[in-house]
XYZ file of C-alpha atoms in Angstrom:
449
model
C -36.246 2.087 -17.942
C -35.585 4.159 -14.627
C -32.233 4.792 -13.709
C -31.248 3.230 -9.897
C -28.752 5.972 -8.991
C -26.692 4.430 -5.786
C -24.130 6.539 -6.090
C -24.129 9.433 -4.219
C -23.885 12.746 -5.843
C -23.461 16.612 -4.230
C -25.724 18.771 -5.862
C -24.555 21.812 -7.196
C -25.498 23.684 -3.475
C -24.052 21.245 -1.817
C -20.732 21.457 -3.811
C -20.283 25.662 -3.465
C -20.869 24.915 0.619
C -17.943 22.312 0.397
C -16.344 24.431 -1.284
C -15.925 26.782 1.846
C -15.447 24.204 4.361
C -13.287 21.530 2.928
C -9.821 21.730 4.085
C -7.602 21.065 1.059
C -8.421 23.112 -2.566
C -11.157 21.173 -4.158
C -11.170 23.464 -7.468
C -7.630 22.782 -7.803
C -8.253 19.185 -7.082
C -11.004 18.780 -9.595
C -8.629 20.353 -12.214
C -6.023 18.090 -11.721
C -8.540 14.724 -12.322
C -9.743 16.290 -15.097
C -6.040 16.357 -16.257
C -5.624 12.808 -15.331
C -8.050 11.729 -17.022
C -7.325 13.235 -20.225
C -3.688 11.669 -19.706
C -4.954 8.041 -18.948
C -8.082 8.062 -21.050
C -10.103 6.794 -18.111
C -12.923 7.971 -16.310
C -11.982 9.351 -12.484
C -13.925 10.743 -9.914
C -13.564 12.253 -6.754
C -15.378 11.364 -3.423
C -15.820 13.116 0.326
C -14.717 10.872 2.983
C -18.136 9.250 3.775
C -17.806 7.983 -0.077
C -20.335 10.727 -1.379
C -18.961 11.716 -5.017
C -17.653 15.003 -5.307
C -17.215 15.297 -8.528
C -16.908 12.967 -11.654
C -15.424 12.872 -15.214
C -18.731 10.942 -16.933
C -19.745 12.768 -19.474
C -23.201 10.686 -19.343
C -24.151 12.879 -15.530
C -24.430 10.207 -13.241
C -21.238 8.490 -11.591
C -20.693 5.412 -13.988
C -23.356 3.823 -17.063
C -22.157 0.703 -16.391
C -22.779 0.462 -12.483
C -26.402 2.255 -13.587
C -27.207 -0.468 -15.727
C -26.736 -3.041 -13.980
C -28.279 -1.762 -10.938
C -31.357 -2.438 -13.360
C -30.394 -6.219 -13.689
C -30.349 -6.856 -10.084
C -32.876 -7.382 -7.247
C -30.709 -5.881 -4.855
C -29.196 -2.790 -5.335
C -25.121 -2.597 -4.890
C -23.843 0.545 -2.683
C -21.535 1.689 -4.930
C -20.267 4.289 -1.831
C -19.532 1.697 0.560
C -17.231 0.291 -2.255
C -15.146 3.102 -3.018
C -15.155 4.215 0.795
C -13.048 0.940 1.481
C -10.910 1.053 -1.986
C -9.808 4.520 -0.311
C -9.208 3.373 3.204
C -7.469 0.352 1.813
C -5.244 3.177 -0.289
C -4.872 4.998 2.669
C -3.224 1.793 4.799
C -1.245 0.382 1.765
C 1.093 3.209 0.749
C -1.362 5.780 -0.994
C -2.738 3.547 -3.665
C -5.013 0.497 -3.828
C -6.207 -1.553 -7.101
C -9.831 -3.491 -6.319
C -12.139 -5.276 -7.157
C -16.187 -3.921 -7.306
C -19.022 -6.667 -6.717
C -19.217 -6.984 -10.516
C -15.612 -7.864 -11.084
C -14.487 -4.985 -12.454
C -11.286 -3.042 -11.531
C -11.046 0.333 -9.665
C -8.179 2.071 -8.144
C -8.071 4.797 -4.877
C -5.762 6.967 -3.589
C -6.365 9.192 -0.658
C -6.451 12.934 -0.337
C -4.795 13.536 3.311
C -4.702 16.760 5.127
C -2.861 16.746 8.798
C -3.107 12.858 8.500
C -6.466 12.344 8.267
C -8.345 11.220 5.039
C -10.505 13.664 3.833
C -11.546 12.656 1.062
C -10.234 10.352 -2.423
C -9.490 10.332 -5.761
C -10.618 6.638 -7.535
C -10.349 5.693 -11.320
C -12.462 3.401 -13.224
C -14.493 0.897 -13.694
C -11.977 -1.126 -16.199
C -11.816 -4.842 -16.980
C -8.487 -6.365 -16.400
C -9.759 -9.776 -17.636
C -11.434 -11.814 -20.086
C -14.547 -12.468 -19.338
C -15.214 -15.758 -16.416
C -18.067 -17.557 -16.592
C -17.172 -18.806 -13.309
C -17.623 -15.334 -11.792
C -20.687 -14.413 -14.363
C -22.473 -17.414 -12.659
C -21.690 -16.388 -8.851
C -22.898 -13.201 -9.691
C -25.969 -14.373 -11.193
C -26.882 -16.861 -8.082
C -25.760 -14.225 -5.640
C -28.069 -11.664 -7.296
C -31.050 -13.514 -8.207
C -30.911 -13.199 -11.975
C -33.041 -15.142 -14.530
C -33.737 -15.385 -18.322
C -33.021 -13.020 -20.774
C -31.156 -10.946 -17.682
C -28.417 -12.939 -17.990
C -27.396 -12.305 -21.883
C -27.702 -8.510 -20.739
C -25.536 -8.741 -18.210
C -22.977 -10.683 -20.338
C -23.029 -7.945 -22.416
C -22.953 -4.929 -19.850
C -19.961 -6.289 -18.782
C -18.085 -7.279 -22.192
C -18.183 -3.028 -22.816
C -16.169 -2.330 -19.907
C -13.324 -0.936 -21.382
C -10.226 -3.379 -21.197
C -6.971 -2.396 -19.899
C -3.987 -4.494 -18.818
C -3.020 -5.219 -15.333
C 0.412 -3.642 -16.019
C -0.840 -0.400 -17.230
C -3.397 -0.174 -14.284
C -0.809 -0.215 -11.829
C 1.133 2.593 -14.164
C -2.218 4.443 -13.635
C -2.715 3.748 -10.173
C 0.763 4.900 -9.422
C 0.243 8.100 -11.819
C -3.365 8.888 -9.427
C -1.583 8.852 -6.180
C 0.823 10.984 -6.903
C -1.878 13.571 -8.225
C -3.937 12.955 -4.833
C -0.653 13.377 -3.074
C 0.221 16.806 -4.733
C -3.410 17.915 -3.677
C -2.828 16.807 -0.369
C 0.255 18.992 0.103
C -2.176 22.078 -1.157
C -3.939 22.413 2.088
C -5.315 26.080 2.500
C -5.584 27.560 5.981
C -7.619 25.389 8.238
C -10.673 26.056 8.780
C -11.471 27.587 12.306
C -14.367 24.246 12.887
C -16.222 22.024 11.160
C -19.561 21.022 11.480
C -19.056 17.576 12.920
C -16.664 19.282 15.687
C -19.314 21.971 16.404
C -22.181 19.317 16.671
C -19.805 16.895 18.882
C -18.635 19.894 21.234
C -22.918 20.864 21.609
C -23.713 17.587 22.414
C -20.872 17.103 25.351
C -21.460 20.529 26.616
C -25.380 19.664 26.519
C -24.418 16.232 28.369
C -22.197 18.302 30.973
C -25.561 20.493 31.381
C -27.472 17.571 32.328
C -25.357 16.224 34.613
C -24.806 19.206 37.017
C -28.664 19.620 36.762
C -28.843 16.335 38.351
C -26.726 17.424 41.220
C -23.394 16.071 40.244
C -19.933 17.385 41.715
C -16.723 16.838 40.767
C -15.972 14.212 43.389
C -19.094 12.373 42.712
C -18.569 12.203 39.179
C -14.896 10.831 39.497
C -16.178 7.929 41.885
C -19.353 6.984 39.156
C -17.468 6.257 35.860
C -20.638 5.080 33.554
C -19.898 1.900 32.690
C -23.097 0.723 31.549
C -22.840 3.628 28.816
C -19.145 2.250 28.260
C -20.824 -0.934 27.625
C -23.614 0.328 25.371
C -20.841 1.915 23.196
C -18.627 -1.338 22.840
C -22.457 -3.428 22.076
C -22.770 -0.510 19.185
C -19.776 -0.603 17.785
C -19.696 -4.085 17.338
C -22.935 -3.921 15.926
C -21.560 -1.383 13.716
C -24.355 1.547 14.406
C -22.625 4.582 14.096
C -24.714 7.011 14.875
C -25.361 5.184 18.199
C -21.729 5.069 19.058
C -21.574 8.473 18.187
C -23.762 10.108 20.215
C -23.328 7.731 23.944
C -19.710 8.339 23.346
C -20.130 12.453 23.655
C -22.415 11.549 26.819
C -18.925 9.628 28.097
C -16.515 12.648 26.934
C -19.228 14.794 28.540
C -18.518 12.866 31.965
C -14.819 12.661 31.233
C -14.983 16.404 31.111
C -17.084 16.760 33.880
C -15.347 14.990 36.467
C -12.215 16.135 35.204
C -12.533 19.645 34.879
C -11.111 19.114 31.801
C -7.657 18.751 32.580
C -5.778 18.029 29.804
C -3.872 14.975 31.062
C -6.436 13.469 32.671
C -8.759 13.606 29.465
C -5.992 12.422 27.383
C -5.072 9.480 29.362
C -8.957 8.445 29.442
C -9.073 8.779 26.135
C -5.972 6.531 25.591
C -7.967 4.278 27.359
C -11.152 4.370 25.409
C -8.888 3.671 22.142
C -7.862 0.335 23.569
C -11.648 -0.342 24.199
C -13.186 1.007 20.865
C -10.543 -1.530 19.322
C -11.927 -4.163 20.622
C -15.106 -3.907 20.078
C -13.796 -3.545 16.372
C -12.368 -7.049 16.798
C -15.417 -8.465 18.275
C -17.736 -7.252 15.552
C -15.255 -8.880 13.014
C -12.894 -6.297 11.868
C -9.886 -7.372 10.593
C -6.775 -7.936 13.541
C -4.492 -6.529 11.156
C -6.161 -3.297 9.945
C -6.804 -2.284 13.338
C -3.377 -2.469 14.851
C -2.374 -0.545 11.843
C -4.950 2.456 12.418
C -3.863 2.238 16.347
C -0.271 2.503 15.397
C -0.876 5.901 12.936
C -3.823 7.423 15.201
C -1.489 7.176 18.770
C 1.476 8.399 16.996
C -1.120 11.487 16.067
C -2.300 12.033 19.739
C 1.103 13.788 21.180
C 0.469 16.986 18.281
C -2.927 17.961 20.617
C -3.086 20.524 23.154
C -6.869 20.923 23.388
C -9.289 18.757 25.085
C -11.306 19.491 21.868
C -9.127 18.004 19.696
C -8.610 14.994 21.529
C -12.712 14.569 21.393
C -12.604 15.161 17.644
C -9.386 12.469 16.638
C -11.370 10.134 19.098
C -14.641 10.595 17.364
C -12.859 10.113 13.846
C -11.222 7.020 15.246
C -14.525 5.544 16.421
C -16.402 6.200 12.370
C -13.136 4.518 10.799
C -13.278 1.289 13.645
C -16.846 0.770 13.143
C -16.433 1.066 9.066
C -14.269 -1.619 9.798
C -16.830 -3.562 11.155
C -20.091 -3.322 9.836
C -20.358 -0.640 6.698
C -17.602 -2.327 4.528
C -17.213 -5.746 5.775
C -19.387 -7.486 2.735
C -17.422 -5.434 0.424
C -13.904 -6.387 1.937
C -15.100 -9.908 1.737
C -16.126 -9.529 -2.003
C -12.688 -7.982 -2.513
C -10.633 -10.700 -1.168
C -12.450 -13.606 -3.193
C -11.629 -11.654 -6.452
C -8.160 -10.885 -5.582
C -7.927 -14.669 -4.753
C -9.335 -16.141 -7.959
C -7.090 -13.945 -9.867
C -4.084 -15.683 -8.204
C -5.197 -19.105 -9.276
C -6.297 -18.098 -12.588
C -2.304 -16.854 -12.826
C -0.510 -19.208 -10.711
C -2.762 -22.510 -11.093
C 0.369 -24.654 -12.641
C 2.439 -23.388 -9.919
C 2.530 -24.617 -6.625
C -0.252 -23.200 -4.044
C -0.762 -22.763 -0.474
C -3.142 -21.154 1.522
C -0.567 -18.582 2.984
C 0.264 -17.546 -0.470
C -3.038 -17.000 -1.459
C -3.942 -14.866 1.549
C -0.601 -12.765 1.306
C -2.291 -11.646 -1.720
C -5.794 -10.546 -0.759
C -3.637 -8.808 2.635
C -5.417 -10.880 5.585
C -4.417 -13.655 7.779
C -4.445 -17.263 6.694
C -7.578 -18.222 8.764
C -9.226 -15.259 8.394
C -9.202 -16.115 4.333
C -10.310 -19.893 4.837
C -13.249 -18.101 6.779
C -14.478 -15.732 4.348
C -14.246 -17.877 1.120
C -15.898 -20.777 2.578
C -18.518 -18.244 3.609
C -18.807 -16.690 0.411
C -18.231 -19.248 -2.205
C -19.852 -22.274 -0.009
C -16.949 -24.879 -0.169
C -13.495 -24.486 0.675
C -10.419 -22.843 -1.183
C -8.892 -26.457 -2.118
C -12.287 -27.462 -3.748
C -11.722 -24.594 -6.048
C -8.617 -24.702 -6.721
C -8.993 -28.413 -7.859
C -12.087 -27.800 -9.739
C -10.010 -25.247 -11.590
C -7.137 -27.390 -12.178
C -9.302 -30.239 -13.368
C -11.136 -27.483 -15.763
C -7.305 -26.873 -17.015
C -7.249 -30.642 -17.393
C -10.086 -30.949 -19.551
C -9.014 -28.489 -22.067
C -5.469 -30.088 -22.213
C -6.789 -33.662 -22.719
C -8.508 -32.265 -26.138
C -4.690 -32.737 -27.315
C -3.840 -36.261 -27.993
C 0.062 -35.364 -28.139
C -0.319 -33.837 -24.541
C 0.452 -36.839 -21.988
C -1.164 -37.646 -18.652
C 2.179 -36.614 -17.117
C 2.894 -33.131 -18.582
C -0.828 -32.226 -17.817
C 0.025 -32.646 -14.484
C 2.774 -30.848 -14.387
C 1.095 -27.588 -16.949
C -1.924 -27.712 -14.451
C -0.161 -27.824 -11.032
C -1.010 -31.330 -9.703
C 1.796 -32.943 -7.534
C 1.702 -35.759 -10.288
C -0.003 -38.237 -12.913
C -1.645 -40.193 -10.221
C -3.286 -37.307 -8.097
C -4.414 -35.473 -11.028
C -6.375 -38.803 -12.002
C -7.739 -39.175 -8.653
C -8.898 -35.899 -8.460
C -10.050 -36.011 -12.078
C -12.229 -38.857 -11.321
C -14.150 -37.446 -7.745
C -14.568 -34.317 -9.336
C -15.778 -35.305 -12.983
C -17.060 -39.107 -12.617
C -14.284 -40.268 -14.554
C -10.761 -41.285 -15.255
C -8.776 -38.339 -17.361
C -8.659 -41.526 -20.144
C -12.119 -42.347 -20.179
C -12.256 -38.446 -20.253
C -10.042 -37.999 -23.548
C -11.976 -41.294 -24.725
C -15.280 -39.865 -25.000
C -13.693 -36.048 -25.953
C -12.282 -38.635 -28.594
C -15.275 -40.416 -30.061
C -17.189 -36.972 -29.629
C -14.730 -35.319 -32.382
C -15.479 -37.989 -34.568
C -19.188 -37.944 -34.426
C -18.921 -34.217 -35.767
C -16.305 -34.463 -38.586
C -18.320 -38.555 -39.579
């Protein structure tokens, strides 16, 4: 059977170039994960900060056997990078680590390598499975993806060989990651003089400067013809999430900026102040998350007063615009696959316990509303359908015990009381919880008569 390899790997080339270019010591950084690993008895890998891998501690040569396989189950193929590109920004907003959840189900972890407060790259460890084994989940996978037959039983099994490790000691190893990617971070060699996204940025504005003089322009003119169509085309692209568009019509603006201000440093700065406010909301309006772009505005304009080149303030900008339109369009379906595993983990803990909405999305980190949204979306009926189904699935197993009353199974499965839990019982299953036990009842008889 061919391999599907969606994980992207540097060659060996490509990984003595990074080599020289990266700005914190990869060598020592690749040491240090092989440590780790050896400590935790995990697989870890390392990744560039477009979600490339680096480097990896599979012995089998590609990133993970599991993910490989069952990329061969599936119609569609999972991008494994776009996954543990928003594991690591997530790490990067909560505190240096972050514990998710893959399209699969299974558990990774991500903590971010940062040089002069940027992200430049992360260190992530598994896949692990933190749970037993939900046919719940096995079944949304297997409508999501298209699976049939005897593809089913193979994915069952894939999955049951994920290695199992407790929640408790995957935050220990978590916590034990970050601090490794935190002593590489503090390892930063002398900067390099440019990179080759800088030098490719600073050609295109300069190229963009060219054309406008050839067309006649003068300072004057320039300052009185602000291009807001092209202002406009970069908010439509960025809430489209193109980056490559929103890359290149936002050098042609910084090209005009530059122009028209002979690029005085206060003047580009305070346009560029104003361009962050714009970028952000076209963020917004794509569907980024309210709350993770406030946070990136709060770090990145607390970062702009350490400039004192016009270059620099092109480059942060240009960074800022590739992590606001992640946050749009490359990661959204991942973020969104994220948040209803983090949620159905909460019931599958807390199901006896009272439950509310807010509680719920406190726990997946996003707004109320925003949650009701995205698991309607996803799971096609609301959050309080599940959560009853999976209280009346509770329900069943605890009316298999005669000595168990009406009244303590509502109260060991979370319903307010005996008489809700029956009405609920009933719309959901056809029947009373009595009638249920009934035929449970006569059933058990039929087998030991």
């Amino acid at each position: 059977m061919e391999i599907i390899n969606t994980c992207q790997e540097y060659s060996k080339e490509e990984l003595d170039t990074l080599r020289k270019t990266v700005n914190y010591d990869l060598d020592t950084a690749i040491r240090f994960l092989k440590l780790y690993t050896q400590a935790v008895d995990t697989d870890s890998f390392l990744i560039d900060n477009k979600g490339k891998i680096i480097f990896s501690t599979y012995t089998s040569g590609i990133y993970c056997t599991f993910c490989q396989r069952i990329q061969n189950l599936l119609d569609d193929n999972l991008q494994c990078s776009h996954v543990h590109l928003y594991g690591s920004y997530q790490a990067e907003r909560f505190g240096g680590k972050y514990i998710f959840f893959c399209p699969i189900g299974m558990v990774h972890w991500a903590s971010p390598i940062m040089v002069e407060g940027m992200m430049q790259g992360a260190m992530l460890g598994g896949p692990v499975n933190i749970t037993s084994t939900d046919d719940f989940l096995i079944n949304e996978v297997v409508e999501k993806h298209n699976i049939r037959g005897s593809v089913i039983g193979e994915l069952k099994a894939s999955i049951k060989e994920v290695k199992y490790i407790s929640p408790g000691r995957v935050s220990s190893m978590a916590e034990m990651l970050s601090l490794v990617a935190g002593q590489v971070s503090k390892l930063n060699p002398v900067q390099v003089a440019e990179d080759q996204d800088n030098l490719q940025q600073q050609s295109q504005i300069a190229e963009y400067i060219h054309f406008l003089k050839s067309m006649g322009g003068d300072d004057e003119t320039m300052d009185n013809t602000y291009p807001i169509d092209k202002e406009r085309e970069l908010l439509a692209l960025i809430s489209s999430g193109d980056k490559e568009g929103s890359r290149k019509v936002l050098n042609e603006i910084l090209g005009h900026v530059f122009f028209a201000s002979g690029r005085n440093f206060d003047v580009v700065k305070s346009r560029i102040l104003e361009l962050v406010v714009l970028l952000s909301r076209a963020a917004l309006e794509g569907g980024a998350s309210l709350d993770e772009i406030f946070g990136l505005n709060y770090k990145y304009l607390n970062q702009i007063h350490t400039y004192t080149s016009v270059d620099q303030l092109a480059s942060w900008l240009s960074r800022i615009m590739n992590r606001f339109t992640d946050c749009v369009f490359d990661l959204r379906d991942v973020k969104h696959v994220d948040v209803i595993y983090k949620a159905l983990e909460f019931v599958k803990k807390n199901y006896m316990n009272k439950i509310s909405l807010n509680d719920v999305a406190e726990t997946a980190n996003i707004s109320p509303s925003y949650f009701s949204k995205v698991f309607k979306e996803e799971m096609k009926f609301n959050f309080n359908m599940y959560l009853n189904q999976f209280r009346v699935n509770m329900s069943k197993k605890l009316l298999m015990e005669d000595s168990v009353s009406l009244v303590n199974i509502a109260f060991l499965t979370g319903f307010e009381d005996q008489s809700y839990v029956s009405k609920v019982f009933k719309k959901i299953t056809g029947m009373s919880p009595e009638k249920y036990r009934e035929s449970m009842g006569r059933r058990k008889q039929d087998k030991t008569g």
